[in-house]
Short mmCIF file of C-alpha atoms and ligand atoms in Angstrom, two decimals:
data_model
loop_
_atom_site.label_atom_id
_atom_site.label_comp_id
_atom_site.label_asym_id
_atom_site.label_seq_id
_atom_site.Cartn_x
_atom_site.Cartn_y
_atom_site.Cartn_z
CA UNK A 119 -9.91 -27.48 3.64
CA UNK A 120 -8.23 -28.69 6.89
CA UNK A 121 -6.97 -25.54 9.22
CA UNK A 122 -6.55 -27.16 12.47
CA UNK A 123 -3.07 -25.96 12.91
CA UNK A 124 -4.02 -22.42 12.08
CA UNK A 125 -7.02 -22.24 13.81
CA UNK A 126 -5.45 -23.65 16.92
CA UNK A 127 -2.49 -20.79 16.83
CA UNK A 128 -5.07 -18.09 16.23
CA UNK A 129 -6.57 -19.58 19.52
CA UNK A 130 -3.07 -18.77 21.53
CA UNK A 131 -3.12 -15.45 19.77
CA UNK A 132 -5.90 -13.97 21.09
CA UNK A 133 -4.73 -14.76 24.71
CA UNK A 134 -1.40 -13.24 23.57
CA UNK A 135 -1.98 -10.13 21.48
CA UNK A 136 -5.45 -8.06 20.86
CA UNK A 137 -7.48 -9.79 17.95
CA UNK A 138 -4.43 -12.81 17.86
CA UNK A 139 -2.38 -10.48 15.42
CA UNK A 140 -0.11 -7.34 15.17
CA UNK A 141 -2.09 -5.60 12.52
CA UNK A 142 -5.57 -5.03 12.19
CA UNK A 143 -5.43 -5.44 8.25
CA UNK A 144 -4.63 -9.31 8.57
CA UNK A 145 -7.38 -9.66 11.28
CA UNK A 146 -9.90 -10.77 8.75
CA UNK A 147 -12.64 -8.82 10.48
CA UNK A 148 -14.30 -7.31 7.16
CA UNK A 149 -14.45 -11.35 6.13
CA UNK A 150 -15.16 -13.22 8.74
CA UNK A 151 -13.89 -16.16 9.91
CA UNK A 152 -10.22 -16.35 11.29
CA UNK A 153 -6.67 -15.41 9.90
CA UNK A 154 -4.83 -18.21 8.33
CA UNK A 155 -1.60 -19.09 10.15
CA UNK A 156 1.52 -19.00 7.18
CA UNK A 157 4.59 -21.59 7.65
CA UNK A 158 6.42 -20.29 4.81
CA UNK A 159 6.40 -18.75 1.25
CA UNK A 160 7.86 -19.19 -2.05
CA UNK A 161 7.83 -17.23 -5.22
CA UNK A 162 3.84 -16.73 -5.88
CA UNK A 163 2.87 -19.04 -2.83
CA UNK A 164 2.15 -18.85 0.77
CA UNK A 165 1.91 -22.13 2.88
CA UNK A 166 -0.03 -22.51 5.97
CA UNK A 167 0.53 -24.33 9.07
CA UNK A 168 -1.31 -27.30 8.11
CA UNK A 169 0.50 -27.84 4.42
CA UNK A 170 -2.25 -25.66 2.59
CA UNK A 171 -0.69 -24.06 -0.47
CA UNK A 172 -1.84 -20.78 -1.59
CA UNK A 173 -1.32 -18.24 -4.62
CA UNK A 174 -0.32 -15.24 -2.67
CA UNK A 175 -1.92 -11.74 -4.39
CA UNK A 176 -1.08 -9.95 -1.07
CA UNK A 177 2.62 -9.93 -1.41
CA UNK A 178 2.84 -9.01 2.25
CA UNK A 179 0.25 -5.80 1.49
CA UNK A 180 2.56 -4.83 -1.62
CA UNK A 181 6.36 -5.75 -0.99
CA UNK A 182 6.54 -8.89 -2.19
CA UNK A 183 6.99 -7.85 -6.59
CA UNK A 184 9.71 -10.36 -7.08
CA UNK A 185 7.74 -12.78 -5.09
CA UNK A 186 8.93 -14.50 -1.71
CA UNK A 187 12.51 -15.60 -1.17
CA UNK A 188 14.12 -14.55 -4.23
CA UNK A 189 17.42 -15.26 -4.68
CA UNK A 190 19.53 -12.25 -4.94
CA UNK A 191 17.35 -11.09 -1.62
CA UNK A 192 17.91 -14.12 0.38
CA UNK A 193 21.51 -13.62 -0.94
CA UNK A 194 21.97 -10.41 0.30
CA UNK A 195 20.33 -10.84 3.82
CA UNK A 196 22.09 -13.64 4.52
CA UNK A 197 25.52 -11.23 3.79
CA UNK A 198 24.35 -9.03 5.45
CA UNK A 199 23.61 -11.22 8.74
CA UNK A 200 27.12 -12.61 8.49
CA UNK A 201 28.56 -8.84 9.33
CA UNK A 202 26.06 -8.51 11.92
CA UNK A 203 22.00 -7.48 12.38
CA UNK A 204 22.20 -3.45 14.08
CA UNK A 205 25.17 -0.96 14.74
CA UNK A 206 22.87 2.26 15.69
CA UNK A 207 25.61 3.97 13.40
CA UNK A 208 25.68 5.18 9.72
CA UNK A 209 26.54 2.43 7.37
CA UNK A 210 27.70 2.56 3.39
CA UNK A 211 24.45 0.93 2.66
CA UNK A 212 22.51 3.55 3.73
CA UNK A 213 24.25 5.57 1.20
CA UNK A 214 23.79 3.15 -1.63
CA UNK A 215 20.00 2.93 -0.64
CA UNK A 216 19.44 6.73 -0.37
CA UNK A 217 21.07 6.70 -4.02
CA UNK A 218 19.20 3.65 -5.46
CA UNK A 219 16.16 6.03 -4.30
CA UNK A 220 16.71 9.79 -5.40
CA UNK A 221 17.61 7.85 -8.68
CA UNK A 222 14.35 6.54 -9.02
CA UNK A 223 11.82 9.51 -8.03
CA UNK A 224 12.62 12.66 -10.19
CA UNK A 225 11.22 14.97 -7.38
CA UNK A 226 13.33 13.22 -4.97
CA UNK A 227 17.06 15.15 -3.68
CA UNK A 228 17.32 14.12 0.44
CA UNK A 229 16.04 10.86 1.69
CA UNK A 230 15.77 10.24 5.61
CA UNK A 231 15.01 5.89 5.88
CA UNK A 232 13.15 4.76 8.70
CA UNK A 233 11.23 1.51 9.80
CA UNK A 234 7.27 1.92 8.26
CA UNK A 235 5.63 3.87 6.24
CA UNK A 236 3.68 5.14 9.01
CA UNK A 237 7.06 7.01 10.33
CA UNK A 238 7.65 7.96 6.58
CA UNK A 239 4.36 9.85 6.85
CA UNK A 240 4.42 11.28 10.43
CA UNK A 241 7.72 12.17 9.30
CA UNK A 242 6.24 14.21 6.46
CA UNK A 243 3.40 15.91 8.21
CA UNK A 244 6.01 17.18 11.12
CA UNK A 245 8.36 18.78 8.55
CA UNK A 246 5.78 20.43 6.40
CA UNK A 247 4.40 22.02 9.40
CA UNK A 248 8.02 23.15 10.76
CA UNK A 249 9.21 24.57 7.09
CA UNK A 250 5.83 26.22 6.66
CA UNK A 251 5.44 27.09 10.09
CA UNK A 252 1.53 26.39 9.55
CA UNK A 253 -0.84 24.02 10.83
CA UNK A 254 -3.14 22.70 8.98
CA UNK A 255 -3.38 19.17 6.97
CA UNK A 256 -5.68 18.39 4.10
CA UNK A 257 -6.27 14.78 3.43
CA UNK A 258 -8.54 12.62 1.45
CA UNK A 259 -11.70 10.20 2.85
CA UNK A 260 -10.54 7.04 2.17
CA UNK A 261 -7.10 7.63 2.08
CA UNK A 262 -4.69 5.66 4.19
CA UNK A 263 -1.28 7.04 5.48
CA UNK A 264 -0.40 4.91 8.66
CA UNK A 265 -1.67 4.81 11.97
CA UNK A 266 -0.46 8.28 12.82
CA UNK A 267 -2.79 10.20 15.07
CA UNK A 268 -3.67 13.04 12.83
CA UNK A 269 -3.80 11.11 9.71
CA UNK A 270 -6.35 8.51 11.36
CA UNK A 271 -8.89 10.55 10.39
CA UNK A 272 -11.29 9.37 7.61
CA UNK A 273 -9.02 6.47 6.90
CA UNK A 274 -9.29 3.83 4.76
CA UNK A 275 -7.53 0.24 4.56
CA UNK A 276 -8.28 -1.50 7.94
CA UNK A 277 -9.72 1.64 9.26
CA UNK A 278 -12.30 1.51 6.90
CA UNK A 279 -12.37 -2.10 6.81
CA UNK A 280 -13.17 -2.19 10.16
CA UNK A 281 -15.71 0.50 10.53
CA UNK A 282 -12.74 2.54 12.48
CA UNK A 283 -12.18 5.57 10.25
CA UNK A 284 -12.07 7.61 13.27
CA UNK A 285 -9.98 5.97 15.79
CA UNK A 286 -10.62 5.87 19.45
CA UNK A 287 -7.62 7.39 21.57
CA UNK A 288 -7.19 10.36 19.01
CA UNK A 289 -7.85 13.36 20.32
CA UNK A 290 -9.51 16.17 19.24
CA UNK A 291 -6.57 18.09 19.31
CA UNK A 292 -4.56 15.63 17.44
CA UNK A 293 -7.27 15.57 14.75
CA UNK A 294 -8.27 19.56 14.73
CA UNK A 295 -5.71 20.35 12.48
CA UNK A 296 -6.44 17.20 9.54
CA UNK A 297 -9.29 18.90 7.05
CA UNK A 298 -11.23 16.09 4.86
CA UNK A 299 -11.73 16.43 1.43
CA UNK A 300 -12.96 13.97 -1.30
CA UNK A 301 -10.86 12.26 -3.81
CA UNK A 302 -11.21 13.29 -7.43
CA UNK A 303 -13.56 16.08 -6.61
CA UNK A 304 -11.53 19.29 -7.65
CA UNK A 305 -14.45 21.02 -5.99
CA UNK A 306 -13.71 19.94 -2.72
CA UNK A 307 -10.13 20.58 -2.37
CA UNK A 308 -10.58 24.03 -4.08
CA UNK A 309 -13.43 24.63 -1.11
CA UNK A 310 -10.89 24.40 1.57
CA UNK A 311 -7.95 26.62 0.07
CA UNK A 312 -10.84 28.95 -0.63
CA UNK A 313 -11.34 28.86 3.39
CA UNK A 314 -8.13 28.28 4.87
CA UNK A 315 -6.03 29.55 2.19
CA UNK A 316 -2.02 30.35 3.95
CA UNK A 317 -2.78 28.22 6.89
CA UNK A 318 -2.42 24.80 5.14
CA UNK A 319 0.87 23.59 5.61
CA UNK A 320 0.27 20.16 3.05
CA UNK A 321 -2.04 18.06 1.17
CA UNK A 322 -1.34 14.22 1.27
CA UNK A 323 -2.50 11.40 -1.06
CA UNK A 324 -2.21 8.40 -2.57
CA UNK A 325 -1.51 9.26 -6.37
CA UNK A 326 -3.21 5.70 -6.50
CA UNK A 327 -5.25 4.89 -3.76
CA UNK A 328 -4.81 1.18 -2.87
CA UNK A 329 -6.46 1.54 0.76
CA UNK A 330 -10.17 2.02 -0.31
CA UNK A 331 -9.74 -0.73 -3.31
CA UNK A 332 -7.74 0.77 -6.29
CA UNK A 333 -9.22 4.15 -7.00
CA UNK A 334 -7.48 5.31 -10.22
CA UNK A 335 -7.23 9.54 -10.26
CA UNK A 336 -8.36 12.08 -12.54
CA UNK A 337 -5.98 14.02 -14.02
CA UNK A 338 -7.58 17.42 -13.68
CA UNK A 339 -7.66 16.25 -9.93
CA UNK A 340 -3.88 15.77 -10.30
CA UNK A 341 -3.20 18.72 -11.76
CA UNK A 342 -5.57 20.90 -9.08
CA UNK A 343 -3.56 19.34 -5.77
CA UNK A 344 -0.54 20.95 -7.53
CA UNK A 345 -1.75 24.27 -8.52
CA UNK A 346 -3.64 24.73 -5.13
CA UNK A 347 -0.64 23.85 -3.22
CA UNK A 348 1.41 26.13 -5.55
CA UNK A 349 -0.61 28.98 -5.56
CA UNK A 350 -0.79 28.51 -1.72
CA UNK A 351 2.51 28.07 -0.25
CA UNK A 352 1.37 24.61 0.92
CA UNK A 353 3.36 21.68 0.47
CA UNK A 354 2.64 18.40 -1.71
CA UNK A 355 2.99 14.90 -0.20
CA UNK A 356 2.79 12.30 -2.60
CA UNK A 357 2.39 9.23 -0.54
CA UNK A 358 3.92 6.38 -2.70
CA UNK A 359 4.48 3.72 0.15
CA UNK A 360 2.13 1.02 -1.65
CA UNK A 361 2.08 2.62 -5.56
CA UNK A 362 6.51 3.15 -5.16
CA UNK A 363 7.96 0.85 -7.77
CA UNK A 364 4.68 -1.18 -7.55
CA UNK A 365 2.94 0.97 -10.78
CA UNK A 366 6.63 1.65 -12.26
CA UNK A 367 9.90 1.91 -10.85
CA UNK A 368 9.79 5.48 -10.76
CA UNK A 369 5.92 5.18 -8.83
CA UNK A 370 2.87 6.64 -10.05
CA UNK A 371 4.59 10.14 -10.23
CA UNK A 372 6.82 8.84 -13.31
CA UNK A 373 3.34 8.00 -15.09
CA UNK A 374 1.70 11.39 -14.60
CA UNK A 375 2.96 15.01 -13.82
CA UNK A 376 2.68 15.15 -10.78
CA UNK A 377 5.72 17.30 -9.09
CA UNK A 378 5.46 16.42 -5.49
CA UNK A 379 7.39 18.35 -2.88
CA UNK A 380 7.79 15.58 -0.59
CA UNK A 381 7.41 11.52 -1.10
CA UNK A 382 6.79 8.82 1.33
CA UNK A 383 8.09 5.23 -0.14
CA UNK A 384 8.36 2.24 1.52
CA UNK A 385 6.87 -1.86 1.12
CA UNK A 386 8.93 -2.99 -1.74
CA UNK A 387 12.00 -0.27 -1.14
CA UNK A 388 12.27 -2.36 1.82
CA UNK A 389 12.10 -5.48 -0.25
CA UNK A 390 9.79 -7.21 2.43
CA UNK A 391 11.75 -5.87 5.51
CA UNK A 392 11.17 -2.95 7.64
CA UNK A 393 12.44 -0.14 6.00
CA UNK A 394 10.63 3.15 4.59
CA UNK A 395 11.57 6.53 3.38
CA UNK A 396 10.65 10.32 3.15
CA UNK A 397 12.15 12.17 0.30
CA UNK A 398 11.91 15.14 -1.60
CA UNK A 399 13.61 18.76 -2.24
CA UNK A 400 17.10 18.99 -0.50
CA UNK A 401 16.06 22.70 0.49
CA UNK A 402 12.85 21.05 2.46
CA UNK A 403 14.53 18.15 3.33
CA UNK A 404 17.37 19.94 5.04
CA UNK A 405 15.04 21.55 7.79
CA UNK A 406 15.34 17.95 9.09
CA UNK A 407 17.41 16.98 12.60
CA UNK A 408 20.64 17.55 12.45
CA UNK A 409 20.58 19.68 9.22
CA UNK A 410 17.49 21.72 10.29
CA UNK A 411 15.50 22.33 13.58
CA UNK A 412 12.50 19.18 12.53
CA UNK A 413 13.11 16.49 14.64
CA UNK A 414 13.12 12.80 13.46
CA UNK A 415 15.70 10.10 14.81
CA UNK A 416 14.82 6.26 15.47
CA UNK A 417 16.94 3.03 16.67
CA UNK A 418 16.52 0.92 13.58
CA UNK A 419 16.14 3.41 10.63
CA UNK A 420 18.40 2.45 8.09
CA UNK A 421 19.25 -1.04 9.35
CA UNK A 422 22.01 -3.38 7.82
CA UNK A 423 19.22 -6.20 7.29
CA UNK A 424 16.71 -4.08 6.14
CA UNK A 425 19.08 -1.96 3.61
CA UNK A 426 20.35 -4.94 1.86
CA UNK A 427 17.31 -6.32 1.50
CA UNK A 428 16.12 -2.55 -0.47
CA UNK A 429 18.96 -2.37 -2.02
CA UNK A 430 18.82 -6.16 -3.64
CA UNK A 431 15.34 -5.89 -4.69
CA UNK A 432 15.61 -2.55 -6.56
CA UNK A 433 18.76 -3.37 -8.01
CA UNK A 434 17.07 -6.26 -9.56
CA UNK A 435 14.06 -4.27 -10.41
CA UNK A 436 16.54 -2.33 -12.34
CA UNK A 437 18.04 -4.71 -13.73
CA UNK A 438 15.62 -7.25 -14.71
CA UNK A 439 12.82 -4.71 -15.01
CA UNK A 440 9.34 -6.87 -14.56
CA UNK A 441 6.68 -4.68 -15.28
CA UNK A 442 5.69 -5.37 -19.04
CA UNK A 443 5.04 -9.23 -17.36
CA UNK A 444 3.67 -7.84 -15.28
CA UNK A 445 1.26 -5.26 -17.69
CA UNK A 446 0.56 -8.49 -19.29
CA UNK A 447 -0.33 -10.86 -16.47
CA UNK A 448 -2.07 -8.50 -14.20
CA UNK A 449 -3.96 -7.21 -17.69
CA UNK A 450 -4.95 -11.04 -18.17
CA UNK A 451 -6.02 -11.68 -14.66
CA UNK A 452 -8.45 -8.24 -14.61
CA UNK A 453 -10.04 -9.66 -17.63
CA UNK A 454 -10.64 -13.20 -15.92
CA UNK A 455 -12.17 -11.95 -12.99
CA UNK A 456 -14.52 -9.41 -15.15
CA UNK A 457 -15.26 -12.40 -17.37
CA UNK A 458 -16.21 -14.64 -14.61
CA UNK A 459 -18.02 -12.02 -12.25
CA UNK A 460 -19.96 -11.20 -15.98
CA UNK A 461 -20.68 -14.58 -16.52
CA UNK A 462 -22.33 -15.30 -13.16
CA UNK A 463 -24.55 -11.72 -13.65
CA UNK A 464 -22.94 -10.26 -10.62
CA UNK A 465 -22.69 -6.27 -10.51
CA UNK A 466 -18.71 -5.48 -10.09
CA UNK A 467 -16.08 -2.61 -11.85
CA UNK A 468 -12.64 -2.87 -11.91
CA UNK A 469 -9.81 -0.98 -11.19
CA UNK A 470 -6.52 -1.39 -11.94
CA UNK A 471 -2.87 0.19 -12.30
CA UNK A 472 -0.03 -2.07 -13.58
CA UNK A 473 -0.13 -5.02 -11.21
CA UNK A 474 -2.07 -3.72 -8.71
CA UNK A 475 -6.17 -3.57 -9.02
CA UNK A 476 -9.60 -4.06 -7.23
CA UNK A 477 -12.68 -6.33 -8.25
CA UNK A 478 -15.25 -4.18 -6.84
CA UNK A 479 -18.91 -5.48 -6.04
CA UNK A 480 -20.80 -2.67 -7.38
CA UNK A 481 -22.06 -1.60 -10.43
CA UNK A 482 -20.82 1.67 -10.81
CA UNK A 483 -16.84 2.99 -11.11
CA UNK A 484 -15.59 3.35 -7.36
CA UNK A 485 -14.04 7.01 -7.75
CA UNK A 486 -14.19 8.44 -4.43
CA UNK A 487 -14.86 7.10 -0.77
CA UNK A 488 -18.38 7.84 -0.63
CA UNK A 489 -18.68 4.99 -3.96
CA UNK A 490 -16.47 2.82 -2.27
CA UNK A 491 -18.89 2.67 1.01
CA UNK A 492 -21.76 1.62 -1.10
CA UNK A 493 -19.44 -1.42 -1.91
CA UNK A 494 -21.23 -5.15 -1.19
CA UNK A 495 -18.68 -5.70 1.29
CA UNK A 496 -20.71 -9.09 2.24
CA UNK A 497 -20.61 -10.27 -1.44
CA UNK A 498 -16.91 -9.44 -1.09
CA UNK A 499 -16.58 -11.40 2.27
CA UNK A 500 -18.58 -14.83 -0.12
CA UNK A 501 -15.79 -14.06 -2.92
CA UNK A 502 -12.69 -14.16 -0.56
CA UNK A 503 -13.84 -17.37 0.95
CA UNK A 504 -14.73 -19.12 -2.19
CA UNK A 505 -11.15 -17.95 -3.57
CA UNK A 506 -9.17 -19.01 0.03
CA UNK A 507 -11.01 -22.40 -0.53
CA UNK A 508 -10.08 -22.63 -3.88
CA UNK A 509 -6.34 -22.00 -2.76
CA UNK A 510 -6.02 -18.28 -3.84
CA UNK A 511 -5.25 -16.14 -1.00
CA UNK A 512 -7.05 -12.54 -1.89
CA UNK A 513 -6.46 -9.47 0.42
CA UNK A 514 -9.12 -9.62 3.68
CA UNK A 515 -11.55 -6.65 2.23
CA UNK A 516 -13.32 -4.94 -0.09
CA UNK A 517 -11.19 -1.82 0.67
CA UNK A 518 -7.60 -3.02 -0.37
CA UNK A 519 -5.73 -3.88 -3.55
CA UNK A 520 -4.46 -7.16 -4.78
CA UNK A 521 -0.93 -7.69 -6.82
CA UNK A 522 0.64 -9.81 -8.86
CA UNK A 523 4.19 -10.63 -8.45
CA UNK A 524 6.91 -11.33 -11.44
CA UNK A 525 6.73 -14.70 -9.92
CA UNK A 526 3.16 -15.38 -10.70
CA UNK A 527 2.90 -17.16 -14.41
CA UNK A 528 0.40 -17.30 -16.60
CA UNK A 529 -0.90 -21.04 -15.80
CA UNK A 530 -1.08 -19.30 -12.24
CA UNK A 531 -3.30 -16.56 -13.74
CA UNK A 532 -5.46 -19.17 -15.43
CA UNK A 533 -5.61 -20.96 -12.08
CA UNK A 534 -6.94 -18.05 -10.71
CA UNK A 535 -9.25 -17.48 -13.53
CA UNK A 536 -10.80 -21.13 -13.04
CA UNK A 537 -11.12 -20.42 -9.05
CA UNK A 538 -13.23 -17.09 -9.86
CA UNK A 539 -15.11 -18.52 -12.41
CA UNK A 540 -16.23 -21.55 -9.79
CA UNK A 541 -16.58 -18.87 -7.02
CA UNK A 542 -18.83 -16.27 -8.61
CA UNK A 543 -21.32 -19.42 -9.99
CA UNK A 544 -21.63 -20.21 -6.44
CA UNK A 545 -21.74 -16.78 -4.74
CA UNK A 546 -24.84 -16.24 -7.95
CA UNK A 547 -26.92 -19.42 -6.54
CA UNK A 548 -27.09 -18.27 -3.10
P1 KE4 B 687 3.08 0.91 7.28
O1 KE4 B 687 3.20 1.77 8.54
O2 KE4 B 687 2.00 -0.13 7.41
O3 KE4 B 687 4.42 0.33 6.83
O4 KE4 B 687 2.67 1.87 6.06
C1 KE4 B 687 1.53 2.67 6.21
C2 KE4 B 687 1.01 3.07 4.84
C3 KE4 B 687 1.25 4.34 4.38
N1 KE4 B 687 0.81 4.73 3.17
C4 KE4 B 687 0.13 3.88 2.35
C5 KE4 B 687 -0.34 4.35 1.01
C6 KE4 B 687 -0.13 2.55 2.78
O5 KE4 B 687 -0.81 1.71 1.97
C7 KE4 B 687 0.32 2.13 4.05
C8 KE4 B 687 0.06 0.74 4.57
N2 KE4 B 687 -0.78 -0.09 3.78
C9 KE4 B 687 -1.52 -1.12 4.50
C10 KE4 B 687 -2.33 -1.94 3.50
N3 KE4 B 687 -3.23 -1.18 2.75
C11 KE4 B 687 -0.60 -1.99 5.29
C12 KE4 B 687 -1.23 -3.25 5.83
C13 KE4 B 687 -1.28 -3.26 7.32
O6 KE4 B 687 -1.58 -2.19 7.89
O7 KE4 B 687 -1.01 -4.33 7.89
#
């Protein structure tokens, strides 16, 4: 497959910006090789700089559920642009956004919008410490949150992709506070109440993780983060960024009882753009700046551009609701790619929620991080390739999810089936 033009740009990037890109997830270091340069996208399909077509199971890392350029969103930003791009004041979008979303999330009373889910998250940490007035953090190995210092501990996504779980430039004190536990292992989080009992301020997780491959949780595991956090006056932060109307409208916390005191959403409630959100109980969320003493502020949060765009895709999530095609098509696509990794005798699980899931390469359930690291990330890098070359653009590593959009079809699925199929034969003879 020609990539002159692509490989060319990525050429200029790395004179330009560190690695030739502005996210390390896209920097196809788990894979190999370099990045391919995108021209444009449309419904289910990326297109590269030199005219390759590709079907797109990134979405842009999880926005993209209606697919690219859909209508009413196009619409609506370009209404949007026509009244201007930034006023640094409060608009009557933000309004109808922070409605559209306390709507959707049972737990959720207050919203505060800002630009990524990284700021969601920060966001989070820094008011569970000032309404608890403790320190201490509990997350999960393998878990991603952003690339906020004290969260960039034990990472996943690109962290663990690129053999960074622990990045460089955060300091010990940033990180002495963050306490690691391990995902679905009730033992483990009970461990560290039992030892720092009133001094946690929160626990944080993905209620599906998506930045380790799709880990699905057990629901005793569930059920523990809320009766620990309960019993302890510690906060729960239920960080729905990537599983937010991705796994249902209401995110994973509408499929299981979760309760969470505070959510971070973001990726599709921005519809593509960059807009996030931290929400939860109005008595919490109150402690914020100017209604409380927990500072937050930020130039773009709740931008005209980025609101319409949230607002147009959840409206049409609403009212076009996608995810029984989406059940069905993302249930027909797992089977495919178990049928054709069976077929070629290659050890692999699967994981999947609604329309977002993992082909693993290894032959036992990934559960927890410590599973997920025995992954054959190498047979993974083989499988990407032999997909990309087969015109099916699959996320960059082992350790993230793939989706499928409501503009994928089933002839697309098929597609995708036939590409697998081809790929794992060849990946088997080598
Ligand atoms: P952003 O700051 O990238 O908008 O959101 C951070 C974040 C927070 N929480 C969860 C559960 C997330 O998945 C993310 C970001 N996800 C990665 C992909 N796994 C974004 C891709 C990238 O970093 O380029």
């Amino acid at each position: 497959m020609i990539r002159e033009k692509s490989h060319a740009a990525v050429v200029r990037a790395k004179e330009l910006m560190p690695g030739g890109v502005n996210s390390a997830a896209r920097a196809f270091g788990a894979v190999g090789g370099e990045p391919i340069v995108i021209d444009r996208a449309e419904g289910a399909y990326l297109f590269d700089l030199d005219g390759n077509q590709y079907l797109d199971y990134i979405g842009s890392w999880g926005p993209m559920i209606l697919g690219h350029r859909h209508p009413r969103v196009v619409a609506a930003l370009t209404a949007a642009i026509e009244r201007g791009t930034s006023y640094g004041a409060p608009t009557l979008a933000e309004n109808e956004l922070a409605e559209l979303l306390i709507d959707a999330v049972a737990s959720v009373e207050k919203v505060r919008l800002v630009n990524s889910g990284s700021e969601a998250t920060m966001t989070a940490i820094r008011l569970a410490r000032g309404y608890t007035g403790r320190d201490l953090i509990v997350k999960f190995a393998g878990n991603y949150h952003g690339h906020v210092d004290s969260l960039l501990v034990a990472a996943g996504s690109a962290a663990a992709t690129l053999g960074a779980p622990d990045s460089q430039g955060v300091t010990t004190g940033a990180a002495k506070d963050t306490l690691i536990a391990n995902y679905n292992d009730v033992g483990s989080i009970s461990a560290i109440f039992a030892e720092h009992e009133e001094r946690i301020a929160a626990v944080i997780f993905e209620p599906v993780v998506g930045n380790m491959g799709c880990v699905i949780p057990q629901h005793d595991f569930l059920a523990a983060l809320r009766s620990l956090t309960r019993e302890h006056g510690a906060l729960l932060i239920c960080d729905e960024v990537m599983t937010g109307f991705r796994v249902a409208y209401g995110g994973a916390q509408s499929l299981w009882p979760i309760d969470p005191d505070l959510t971070t959403l973001g990726k599709i409630a921005g519809g593509g753009m960059p807009l996030a959100a931290l929400g939860g109980r109005g008595e919490i969320m109150d402690h914020i700046l100017p209604a409380g003493k927990v500072f937050q502020a930020g130039t773009l949060s709740g931008n005209p551009i980025a609101t319409a765009a949230g607002i147009a895709t959840l409206r049409e999530l609403q009212e076009h609701p996608p995810y029984e095609r989406l059940e069905q098509l993302a249930a027909r696509l797992a089977a495919g790619l178990q049928e054709a990794a069976t077929e070629a005798g290659l050890p692999h699980t699967l994981a999947r929620v609604g329309s977002m899931m993992t082909l693993f390469f290894h032959d036992q359930p990934v559960t927890d991080w410590d599973v997920a690291a025995q992954c054959d990330t190498q047979r993974y890098a083989q499988y990407f390739w032999g997909m990309m070359d087969r015109n099916v653009y699959l996320p960059c590593s082992q350790y993230e999810a793939l989706f499928v959009s409501a503009a994928h079809t089933e002839d697309d699925i098929d597609r995708t089936v036939a590409a697998a199929k081809q790929t794992c034969q060849q990946i088997a003879q080598t």
